[in-house]
Tab-separated table of N, CA and C in Angstrom:
chain	number	residue	atom	x	y	z
A	154	UNK	N	176.057	48.642	97.996
A	154	UNK	CA	175.569	47.205	97.400
A	154	UNK	C	174.912	47.275	96.215
A	155	UNK	N	175.167	46.516	95.006
A	155	UNK	CA	174.655	46.433	93.918
A	155	UNK	C	173.320	45.108	93.962
A	156	UNK	N	172.101	45.456	93.681
A	156	UNK	CA	171.123	44.580	93.790
A	156	UNK	C	170.770	44.727	92.346
A	157	UNK	N	170.006	43.098	91.739
A	157	UNK	CA	169.460	42.830	90.343
A	157	UNK	C	168.052	43.208	90.649
A	158	UNK	N	167.273	43.770	90.077
A	158	UNK	CA	165.789	43.503	90.470
A	158	UNK	C	165.056	42.784	89.016
A	159	UNK	N	164.217	41.958	89.617
A	159	UNK	CA	162.975	41.782	88.417
A	159	UNK	C	161.343	42.132	88.553
A	160	UNK	N	161.035	42.892	88.051
A	160	UNK	CA	159.597	43.161	88.473
A	160	UNK	C	158.540	42.634	87.260
A	161	UNK	N	157.961	41.656	87.429
A	161	UNK	CA	156.724	40.922	86.701
A	161	UNK	C	155.824	42.046	87.052
A	162	UNK	N	154.976	42.561	86.032
A	162	UNK	CA	153.843	43.414	86.066
A	162	UNK	C	152.830	42.448	85.456
A	163	UNK	N	151.766	42.160	85.951
A	163	UNK	CA	150.619	40.845	85.222
A	163	UNK	C	149.173	41.737	85.311
A	164	UNK	N	148.725	41.375	84.300
A	164	UNK	CA	146.855	41.752	84.425
A	164	UNK	C	146.089	41.187	85.772
A	165	UNK	N	145.363	41.937	86.344
A	165	UNK	CA	144.888	41.002	87.492
A	165	UNK	C	143.652	39.934	87.029
A	166	UNK	N	143.170	39.148	87.396
A	166	UNK	CA	142.213	38.031	86.679
A	166	UNK	C	141.284	38.803	86.150
A	167	UNK	N	140.677	39.719	86.790
A	167	UNK	CA	139.203	40.284	86.369
A	167	UNK	C	139.355	41.104	85.477
A	168	UNK	N	140.442	41.440	85.105
A	168	UNK	CA	140.729	42.292	83.700
A	168	UNK	C	140.848	41.735	82.588
A	169	UNK	N	140.100	42.013	81.565
A	169	UNK	CA	140.818	41.398	79.989
A	169	UNK	C	141.750	41.455	79.425
A	170	UNK	N	142.560	40.566	78.959
A	170	UNK	CA	143.883	40.819	78.767
A	170	UNK	C	143.940	40.612	77.131
A	171	UNK	N	143.673	41.323	75.899
A	171	UNK	CA	143.637	41.196	74.967
A	171	UNK	C	144.628	40.360	73.857
A	172	UNK	N	146.322	41.076	74.833
A	172	UNK	CA	147.303	40.623	74.046
A	172	UNK	C	147.173	38.986	74.577
A	173	UNK	N	147.184	38.514	75.741
A	173	UNK	CA	147.020	37.103	76.012
A	173	UNK	C	145.559	36.711	75.163
A	174	UNK	N	144.946	36.671	74.701
A	174	UNK	CA	143.956	36.265	73.810
A	174	UNK	C	144.433	36.369	72.400
A	175	UNK	N	144.858	37.068	71.950
A	175	UNK	CA	145.561	36.936	70.327
A	175	UNK	C	146.632	36.160	70.379
A	176	UNK	N	147.247	36.055	71.677
A	176	UNK	CA	148.360	34.780	71.572
A	176	UNK	C	147.700	33.749	71.532
A	177	UNK	N	146.743	33.753	72.237
A	177	UNK	CA	145.682	32.313	72.528
A	177	UNK	C	144.963	31.641	71.039
A	178	UNK	N	144.726	32.612	70.684
A	178	UNK	CA	144.036	32.423	69.095
A	178	UNK	C	145.032	32.100	68.068
A	179	UNK	N	146.368	32.937	68.386
A	179	UNK	CA	147.731	31.910	67.291
A	179	UNK	C	147.804	31.166	67.360
A	180	UNK	N	147.995	30.514	69.006
A	180	UNK	CA	148.390	28.878	69.116
A	180	UNK	C	147.570	28.413	68.378
A	181	UNK	N	146.331	28.555	68.497
A	181	UNK	CA	145.194	27.612	68.412
A	181	UNK	C	145.546	27.465	66.830
A	182	UNK	N	145.573	28.687	66.336
A	182	UNK	CA	145.948	28.185	64.855
A	182	UNK	C	146.853	27.593	64.559
A	183	UNK	N	148.263	27.317	65.155
A	183	UNK	CA	148.973	26.310	64.955
A	183	UNK	C	149.089	25.227	65.529
A	184	UNK	N	147.610	24.913	65.968
A	184	UNK	CA	147.203	23.817	66.283
A	184	UNK	C	147.918	23.277	67.832
A	185	UNK	N	148.273	23.977	68.714
A	185	UNK	CA	148.909	24.140	70.052
A	185	UNK	C	147.465	24.607	70.759
A	186	UNK	N	146.134	23.468	70.723
A	186	UNK	CA	144.927	23.432	71.057
A	186	UNK	C	144.652	23.022	72.616
A	187	UNK	N	146.023	22.633	73.227
A	187	UNK	CA	146.057	22.435	74.863
A	187	UNK	C	146.342	23.355	75.779
A	188	UNK	N	146.422	24.573	74.823
A	188	UNK	CA	146.591	25.861	75.753
A	188	UNK	C	145.493	26.465	76.257
A	189	UNK	N	145.179	27.059	77.345
A	189	UNK	CA	143.936	27.787	77.965
A	189	UNK	C	144.630	28.823	78.791
A	190	UNK	N	143.788	30.092	79.130
A	190	UNK	CA	143.968	31.040	80.206
A	190	UNK	C	145.495	31.725	79.763
A	191	UNK	N	145.484	32.083	78.682
A	191	UNK	CA	146.822	32.916	78.270
A	191	UNK	C	146.522	34.211	78.757
A	192	UNK	N	147.468	34.687	79.563
A	192	UNK	CA	147.619	35.870	79.844
A	192	UNK	C	148.798	36.461	79.197
A	193	UNK	N	148.902	37.711	79.141
A	193	UNK	CA	150.308	38.264	78.636
A	193	UNK	C	150.494	39.467	79.730
A	194	UNK	N	151.846	39.894	80.074
A	194	UNK	CA	152.338	40.708	81.083
A	194	UNK	C	153.981	41.471	80.712
A	195	UNK	N	154.267	42.231	81.429
A	195	UNK	CA	155.519	42.427	81.106
A	195	UNK	C	156.380	42.521	82.194
A	196	UNK	N	157.715	42.371	81.912
A	196	UNK	CA	158.900	42.138	82.783
A	196	UNK	C	159.978	43.080	82.957
A	197	UNK	N	160.417	44.016	83.689
A	197	UNK	CA	161.330	45.108	83.642
A	197	UNK	C	162.481	44.599	84.571
A	198	UNK	N	163.625	44.767	84.165
A	198	UNK	CA	164.673	43.854	84.897
A	198	UNK	C	165.697	45.385	85.210
A	199	UNK	N	166.428	45.362	86.111
A	199	UNK	CA	167.436	46.954	86.383
A	199	UNK	C	168.083	46.538	87.626
A	200	UNK	N	169.446	47.118	87.573
A	200	UNK	CA	170.422	47.078	88.714
A	200	UNK	C	170.164	48.094	89.423
A	201	UNK	N	170.297	48.063	91.118
A	201	UNK	CA	169.745	49.013	92.029
A	201	UNK	C	170.801	49.326	93.024
A	202	UNK	N	171.459	50.478	93.333
A	202	UNK	CA	172.170	50.505	94.225
A	202	UNK	C	171.448	50.938	95.460
A	203	UNK	N	171.800	50.125	96.725
A	203	UNK	CA	171.159	50.186	97.670
A	203	UNK	C	171.997	49.797	99.056
A	204	UNK	N	171.704	50.533	100.099
A	204	UNK	CA	172.893	49.923	101.364
A	204	UNK	C	172.502	48.368	101.683
A	205	UNK	N	171.075	48.160	101.911
A	205	UNK	CA	170.948	46.823	102.308
A	205	UNK	C	169.208	45.976	101.375
A	206	UNK	N	169.416	44.991	101.589
A	206	UNK	CA	168.199	44.438	100.881
A	206	UNK	C	167.335	45.156	101.455
A	207	UNK	N	166.352	45.425	102.309
A	207	UNK	CA	165.071	46.011	102.636
A	207	UNK	C	165.206	47.218	102.097
A	208	UNK	N	166.364	47.910	101.824
A	208	UNK	CA	166.363	49.094	100.867
A	208	UNK	C	165.745	48.940	99.819
A	209	UNK	N	166.590	48.010	99.487
A	209	UNK	CA	166.307	47.597	97.733
A	209	UNK	C	164.859	47.256	97.481
A	210	UNK	N	164.439	46.716	98.429
A	210	UNK	CA	162.928	46.277	98.134
A	210	UNK	C	162.093	47.255	98.638
A	211	UNK	N	162.429	48.253	99.289
A	211	UNK	CA	161.194	49.625	99.778
A	211	UNK	C	161.460	50.338	98.154
A	212	UNK	N	163.027	50.789	98.021
A	212	UNK	CA	162.834	51.497	96.645
A	212	UNK	C	162.305	50.803	95.663
A	213	UNK	N	162.084	49.608	95.165
A	213	UNK	CA	161.489	49.137	94.242
A	213	UNK	C	160.110	49.202	94.420
A	214	UNK	N	159.702	49.106	95.583
A	214	UNK	CA	158.020	48.599	95.589
A	214	UNK	C	157.541	50.496	95.841
A	215	UNK	N	158.334	51.505	95.784
A	215	UNK	CA	158.211	52.594	95.637
A	215	UNK	C	158.514	53.054	93.892
A	216	UNK	N	158.817	52.418	93.098
A	216	UNK	CA	159.420	52.523	91.782
A	216	UNK	C	158.075	51.726	90.822
A	217	UNK	N	157.195	50.602	91.157
A	217	UNK	CA	156.179	49.882	91.101
A	217	UNK	C	155.191	50.614	91.046
A	218	UNK	N	154.818	51.732	92.321
A	218	UNK	CA	154.052	52.465	92.634
A	218	UNK	C	153.914	53.299	91.868
A	219	UNK	N	155.022	54.288	91.812
A	219	UNK	CA	154.881	55.707	90.696
A	219	UNK	C	155.003	55.386	89.555
A	220	UNK	N	155.890	54.368	89.096
A	220	UNK	CA	156.004	54.384	87.505
A	220	UNK	C	155.130	53.018	86.708
A	221	UNK	N	155.306	51.760	87.413
A	221	UNK	CA	155.521	50.687	86.475
A	221	UNK	C	154.271	50.119	86.459
A	222	UNK	N	153.338	50.145	87.797
A	222	UNK	CA	152.293	49.212	87.944
A	222	UNK	C	151.051	50.092	88.026
A	223	UNK	N	149.902	49.910	87.365
A	223	UNK	CA	148.465	50.611	87.106
A	223	UNK	C	147.659	49.535	88.198
A	224	UNK	N	147.744	49.665	89.697
A	224	UNK	CA	147.110	48.864	90.503
A	224	UNK	C	145.476	48.791	90.058
A	225	UNK	N	144.838	49.408	89.568
A	225	UNK	CA	143.676	48.967	88.876
A	225	UNK	C	143.611	48.137	88.102
A	226	UNK	N	144.563	48.176	87.171
A	226	UNK	CA	144.606	46.708	86.296
A	226	UNK	C	145.413	45.284	86.384
A	227	UNK	N	146.783	46.256	87.303
A	227	UNK	CA	147.966	45.581	87.276
A	227	UNK	C	148.247	44.555	88.663
A	228	UNK	N	148.978	43.745	88.959
A	228	UNK	CA	149.603	43.556	89.891
A	228	UNK	C	151.104	43.343	89.611
A	229	UNK	N	151.933	43.475	90.941
A	229	UNK	CA	153.491	42.931	90.570
A	229	UNK	C	154.561	41.712	91.490
A	230	UNK	N	155.039	41.069	90.743
A	230	UNK	CA	155.777	40.217	91.599
A	230	UNK	C	157.066	40.614	91.497
A	231	UNK	N	157.756	40.724	92.691
A	231	UNK	CA	159.485	41.501	92.815
A	231	UNK	C	160.261	40.181	93.452
A	232	UNK	N	161.567	40.002	92.634
A	232	UNK	CA	162.573	39.190	92.967
A	232	UNK	C	163.833	40.098	92.892
A	233	UNK	N	164.346	40.316	94.097
A	233	UNK	CA	165.609	40.890	94.090
A	233	UNK	C	166.750	40.040	94.712
A	234	UNK	N	167.850	39.792	93.860
A	234	UNK	CA	169.037	39.314	94.393
A	234	UNK	C	170.097	39.987	94.362
A	235	UNK	N	171.545	39.930	94.986
A	235	UNK	CA	172.483	40.549	95.122
A	235	UNK	C	173.317	40.282	94.158
A	236	UNK	N	173.819	41.131	93.304
A	236	UNK	CA	174.758	41.568	91.965
A	236	UNK	C	176.145	40.731	92.539
A	237	UNK	N	176.450	40.144	91.392
A	237	UNK	CA	177.800	39.181	91.571
A	237	UNK	C	178.924	40.197	91.873
A	238	UNK	N	178.954	41.486	91.502
A	238	UNK	CA	179.985	42.247	91.325
A	238	UNK	C	179.840	43.152	92.171
B	10	UNK	N	147.215	15.878	82.543
B	10	UNK	CA	147.777	16.489	83.807
B	10	UNK	C	147.952	18.116	83.219
B	11	UNK	N	147.474	19.056	84.394
B	11	UNK	CA	147.521	20.442	83.568
B	11	UNK	C	148.517	21.020	84.667
B	12	UNK	N	149.417	22.053	83.376
B	12	UNK	CA	150.300	22.954	84.020
B	12	UNK	C	150.223	23.977	84.341
B	13	UNK	N	151.329	24.745	85.104
B	13	UNK	CA	150.952	26.448	84.919
B	13	UNK	C	152.418	26.695	84.189
B	14	UNK	N	152.329	27.341	83.079
B	14	UNK	CA	153.443	27.837	82.513
B	14	UNK	C	154.017	29.055	82.520
B	15	UNK	N	154.843	29.945	83.044
B	15	UNK	CA	155.462	30.919	82.722
B	15	UNK	C	156.447	31.187	81.542
B	16	UNK	N	156.694	31.942	80.614
B	16	UNK	CA	157.711	32.057	79.567
B	16	UNK	C	158.158	33.724	79.882
B	17	UNK	N	159.445	34.197	79.971
B	17	UNK	CA	159.658	35.144	80.459
B	17	UNK	C	160.598	35.690	78.784
B	18	UNK	N	160.222	36.557	78.360
B	18	UNK	CA	160.746	36.807	77.001
B	18	UNK	C	161.888	37.991	77.012
B	19	UNK	N	162.896	38.098	77.302
B	19	UNK	CA	163.934	39.033	77.477
B	19	UNK	C	164.701	39.606	76.361
B	20	UNK	N	165.011	40.805	75.997
B	20	UNK	CA	165.704	41.012	75.024
B	20	UNK	C	167.015	40.607	74.837
B	21	UNK	N	168.288	39.756	74.371
B	21	UNK	CA	169.504	39.832	74.230
B	21	UNK	C	169.956	41.130	74.694
B	22	UNK	N	171.206	40.353	75.642
B	22	UNK	CA	172.272	41.577	75.973
B	22	UNK	C	172.700	42.783	74.730
B	23	UNK	N	172.764	42.301	73.477
B	23	UNK	CA	173.839	43.024	72.782
B	23	UNK	C	172.411	44.019	71.814
B	24	UNK	N	171.358	43.429	72.052
B	24	UNK	CA	170.033	44.409	71.601
B	24	UNK	C	169.908	45.592	72.076
B	25	UNK	N	169.812	47.000	71.634
B	25	UNK	CA	169.324	47.930	72.024
B	25	UNK	C	167.377	47.488	72.584
B	26	UNK	N	167.364	48.380	73.607
B	26	UNK	CA	165.951	48.089	74.090
B	26	UNK	C	165.341	49.355	74.418
B	27	UNK	N	164.658	50.123	73.657
B	27	UNK	CA	164.260	51.619	73.776
B	27	UNK	C	162.969	51.563	75.083
B	28	UNK	N	162.482	50.482	75.232
B	28	UNK	CA	161.362	50.318	76.501
B	28	UNK	C	162.197	50.758	77.643
B	29	UNK	N	163.225	49.718	77.801
B	29	UNK	CA	163.959	50.128	79.188
B	29	UNK	C	164.712	51.535	79.336
B	30	UNK	N	164.795	52.015	78.334
B	30	UNK	CA	165.625	53.227	78.038
B	30	UNK	C	164.764	54.549	78.641
B	31	UNK	N	163.349	54.050	77.907
B	31	UNK	CA	162.341	54.939	78.276
B	31	UNK	C	162.035	55.300	79.891
B	32	UNK	N	161.825	54.068	80.392
B	32	UNK	CA	161.805	53.294	81.977
B	32	UNK	C	163.056	54.470	82.715
B	33	UNK	N	164.081	53.695	81.909
B	33	UNK	CA	165.382	54.307	82.933
B	33	UNK	C	165.252	55.899	83.231
B	34	UNK	N	164.977	56.744	81.673
B	34	UNK	CA	164.969	58.205	81.792
B	34	UNK	C	163.497	58.446	82.768
B	35	UNK	N	162.556	57.920	82.626
B	35	UNK	CA	161.578	57.841	83.832
B	35	UNK	C	161.711	58.179	84.917
B	36	UNK	N	162.267	56.935	85.118
B	36	UNK	CA	162.954	56.925	86.758
B	36	UNK	C	163.956	57.874	87.235
B	37	UNK	N	164.734	58.339	86.497
B	37	UNK	CA	165.471	59.643	86.632
B	37	UNK	C	165.016	60.695	86.854
B	38	UNK	N	163.654	60.912	86.242
B	38	UNK	CA	162.840	62.175	86.015
B	38	UNK	C	162.225	61.976	87.640
B	39	UNK	N	161.975	61.390	87.898
B	39	UNK	CA	161.399	60.861	89.359
B	39	UNK	C	162.436	61.097	90.526
B	40	UNK	N	163.519	60.948	90.515
B	40	UNK	CA	165.033	60.895	91.450
B	40	UNK	C	164.962	59.438	91.716
B	41	UNK	N	164.819	58.230	91.094
B	41	UNK	CA	165.126	57.267	90.976
B	41	UNK	C	166.499	57.173	90.119
B	42	UNK	N	167.858	57.857	90.830
B	42	UNK	CA	169.011	57.736	90.180
B	42	UNK	C	169.931	57.099	90.204
B	43	UNK	N	169.527	55.727	91.161
B	43	UNK	CA	170.373	55.087	91.386
B	43	UNK	C	169.942	53.290	90.912
B	44	UNK	N	169.277	53.648	89.732
B	44	UNK	CA	168.447	52.686	89.108
B	44	UNK	C	169.705	52.517	87.677
B	45	UNK	N	169.957	51.383	87.410
B	45	UNK	CA	170.588	51.415	85.669
B	45	UNK	C	170.197	50.063	85.224
B	46	UNK	N	170.860	50.071	83.660
B	46	UNK	CA	170.687	49.014	83.108
B	46	UNK	C	169.400	48.692	83.146
B	47	UNK	N	168.140	49.535	82.882
B	47	UNK	CA	166.637	48.530	83.041
B	47	UNK	C	166.331	48.318	81.304
B	48	UNK	N	166.107	46.985	81.647
B	48	UNK	CA	165.576	46.129	80.256
B	48	UNK	C	164.447	45.990	80.461
B	49	UNK	N	163.552	45.808	79.118
B	49	UNK	CA	162.242	45.320	79.607
B	49	UNK	C	162.245	44.263	78.826
B	50	UNK	N	161.076	43.247	78.975
B	50	UNK	CA	160.575	42.141	77.768
B	50	UNK	C	159.202	42.020	78.444
B	51	UNK	N	158.668	40.819	77.801
B	51	UNK	CA	156.818	40.443	77.894
B	51	UNK	C	157.153	38.884	79.370
B	52	UNK	N	156.004	39.191	79.776
B	52	UNK	CA	155.997	37.525	80.075
B	52	UNK	C	154.809	36.994	79.800
B	53	UNK	N	154.744	35.689	79.496
B	53	UNK	CA	153.175	34.902	79.031
B	53	UNK	C	153.273	33.974	80.137
B	54	UNK	N	151.957	34.103	80.869
B	54	UNK	CA	151.461	32.932	81.566
B	54	UNK	C	150.613	32.396	80.875
B	55	UNK	N	150.755	30.721	80.935
B	55	UNK	CA	149.080	29.923	80.434
B	55	UNK	C	149.337	28.953	81.045
B	56	UNK	N	148.106	28.005	80.712
B	56	UNK	CA	148.040	26.649	81.304
B	56	UNK	C	148.313	25.712	80.224
B	57	UNK	N	148.607	24.723	80.353
B	57	UNK	CA	149.181	23.614	79.455
B	57	UNK	C	148.358	22.413	79.892
B	58	UNK	N	147.920	21.531	79.393
B	58	UNK	CA	147.409	20.156	79.236
B	58	UNK	C	148.439	19.193	78.641
B	59	UNK	N	149.271	18.265	79.397
B	59	UNK	CA	150.249	17.432	78.889
B	59	UNK	C	150.286	16.209	79.858
B	60	UNK	N	150.523	15.052	79.285
B	60	UNK	CA	150.937	13.862	79.810
B	60	UNK	C	151.845	13.808	80.984
B	61	UNK	N	152.903	14.358	80.771
B	61	UNK	CA	154.122	14.537	81.782
B	61	UNK	C	154.660	15.934	81.875
B	62	UNK	N	155.530	15.999	82.796
B	62	UNK	CA	156.002	17.590	83.005
B	62	UNK	C	157.401	17.887	81.446
B	63	UNK	N	157.711	16.533	81.165
B	63	UNK	CA	158.763	16.718	80.150
B	63	UNK	C	158.149	16.807	78.865
B	64	UNK	N	157.063	16.430	78.590
B	64	UNK	CA	155.905	17.013	77.495
B	64	UNK	C	155.561	18.180	77.802
B	65	UNK	N	155.359	18.722	78.821
B	65	UNK	CA	154.704	20.300	79.050
B	65	UNK	C	156.140	20.871	78.201
B	66	UNK	N	157.330	20.503	78.971
B	66	UNK	CA	158.309	21.355	78.705
B	66	UNK	C	158.699	21.429	77.407
B	67	UNK	N	158.445	20.197	76.483
B	67	UNK	CA	159.090	20.470	74.971
B	67	UNK	C	157.723	20.696	74.573
B	68	UNK	N	156.554	21.042	74.958
B	68	UNK	CA	155.295	22.062	73.946
B	68	UNK	C	155.900	23.317	74.202
B	69	UNK	N	156.120	23.602	75.735
B	69	UNK	CA	156.521	25.084	75.667
B	69	UNK	C	157.546	25.686	74.736
B	70	UNK	N	158.706	24.541	74.825
B	70	UNK	CA	159.772	25.152	74.039
B	70	UNK	C	159.645	25.174	72.365
B	71	UNK	N	158.293	24.516	71.838
B	71	UNK	CA	157.876	24.551	70.774
B	71	UNK	C	157.351	25.758	70.272
B	72	UNK	N	156.156	26.154	71.294
B	72	UNK	CA	155.585	27.372	71.222
B	72	UNK	C	156.837	28.654	71.675
B	73	UNK	N	158.035	28.459	72.014
B	73	UNK	CA	158.492	29.304	72.207
B	73	UNK	C	158.901	30.053	70.794
B	74	UNK	N	159.655	28.953	70.246
B	74	UNK	CA	160.244	28.831	68.869
B	74	UNK	C	159.605	29.402	67.927
B	75	UNK	N	158.342	28.866	67.974
B	75	UNK	CA	157.304	29.063	66.552
B	75	UNK	C	156.513	30.166	66.802
B	76	UNK	N	156.341	30.909	68.211
B	76	UNK	CA	155.479	31.987	68.576
B	76	UNK	C	155.994	32.859	69.279
B	77	UNK	N	156.455	32.837	70.425
B	77	UNK	CA	156.736	33.785	71.111
B	77	UNK	C	158.272	34.523	71.112
B	78	UNK	N	159.079	34.000	70.247
B	78	UNK	CA	160.543	34.500	70.801
B	78	UNK	C	161.020	34.427	69.274
B	79	UNK	N	161.556	35.657	69.180
B	79	UNK	CA	162.581	35.858	67.869
B	79	UNK	C	164.351	35.636	68.325
B	80	UNK	N	164.444	34.776	68.334
B	80	UNK	CA	165.657	34.226	68.680
B	80	UNK	C	167.067	34.921	68.241
B	81	UNK	N	166.495	35.967	67.039
B	81	UNK	CA	167.867	37.348	66.548
B	81	UNK	C	167.817	38.065	67.565
B	82	UNK	N	166.606	38.757	68.726
B	82	UNK	CA	166.706	39.522	69.357
B	82	UNK	C	166.309	39.358	71.164
B	83	UNK	N	165.445	37.891	71.008
B	83	UNK	CA	165.555	37.673	72.205
B	83	UNK	C	165.586	36.345	72.666
B	84	UNK	N	165.771	36.343	74.058
B	84	UNK	CA	165.579	34.431	75.001
B	84	UNK	C	165.232	34.467	75.602
B	85	UNK	N	164.130	33.376	76.095
B	85	UNK	CA	162.956	32.755	76.930
B	85	UNK	C	164.086	32.166	78.110
B	86	UNK	N	162.888	32.400	79.368
B	86	UNK	CA	163.451	31.288	80.651
B	86	UNK	C	162.164	31.105	81.054
B	87	UNK	N	161.921	29.781	80.919
B	87	UNK	CA	160.478	29.067	80.884
B	87	UNK	C	160.466	28.280	82.227
B	88	UNK	N	159.319	28.221	83.007
B	88	UNK	CA	159.209	27.850	84.610
B	88	UNK	C	157.943	27.139	84.360
B	89	UNK	N	158.000	26.054	84.965
B	89	UNK	CA	156.494	24.774	84.867
B	89	UNK	C	156.313	24.373	86.431
B	90	UNK	N	155.164	24.664	86.305
B	90	UNK	CA	154.785	23.648	87.368
B	90	UNK	C	153.347	23.278	87.384
B	91	UNK	N	153.170	22.289	88.273
B	91	UNK	CA	151.890	21.293	88.143
B	91	UNK	C	150.793	22.300	88.981
B	92	UNK	N	149.848	22.080	88.177
B	92	UNK	CA	148.350	22.976	88.569
B	92	UNK	C	148.181	22.374	89.910
B	93	UNK	N	147.283	23.258	90.479
B	93	UNK	CA	146.423	22.763	91.702
B	93	UNK	C	145.759	21.691	91.759
B	94	UNK	N	144.454	21.882	90.715
B	94	UNK	CA	143.725	21.509	90.407
B	94	UNK	C	143.503	20.138	89.366
């Protein structure tokens, strides 16, 4: 079975986020002054072949652990849906 | 009213995505060989002060247009929820 996976990787609250700060300053310069707490992270989408949804999730968690997420600075949110085809 | 906004910015399907390709190669090297179509993008979270949800959405769309998204290469997905406080 084919699954569509989306992993969102965000900086932990306690960690400084210079990219978010840069966006916040740029928005203020563009007069968007009601925007606060800007944080930037990354999103990774992929297709995964697995026998069942639980297996797709456990593989994705392993992928996060081994490659995508640095747990000292980041956390991840995983969304998995069955692929249309 | 305070709103929590999440903007996911993804590369258009027709556009090459070297970061996604690099992740795909790294995963193959780690023996995750059932992963395909890896695409990487960015996520921006922020808090927005607006009078009502429609206004929050229209401000966010303007922010995407003016700063966050390059429509030649990217598209965005916007999620808005009312803040707890």
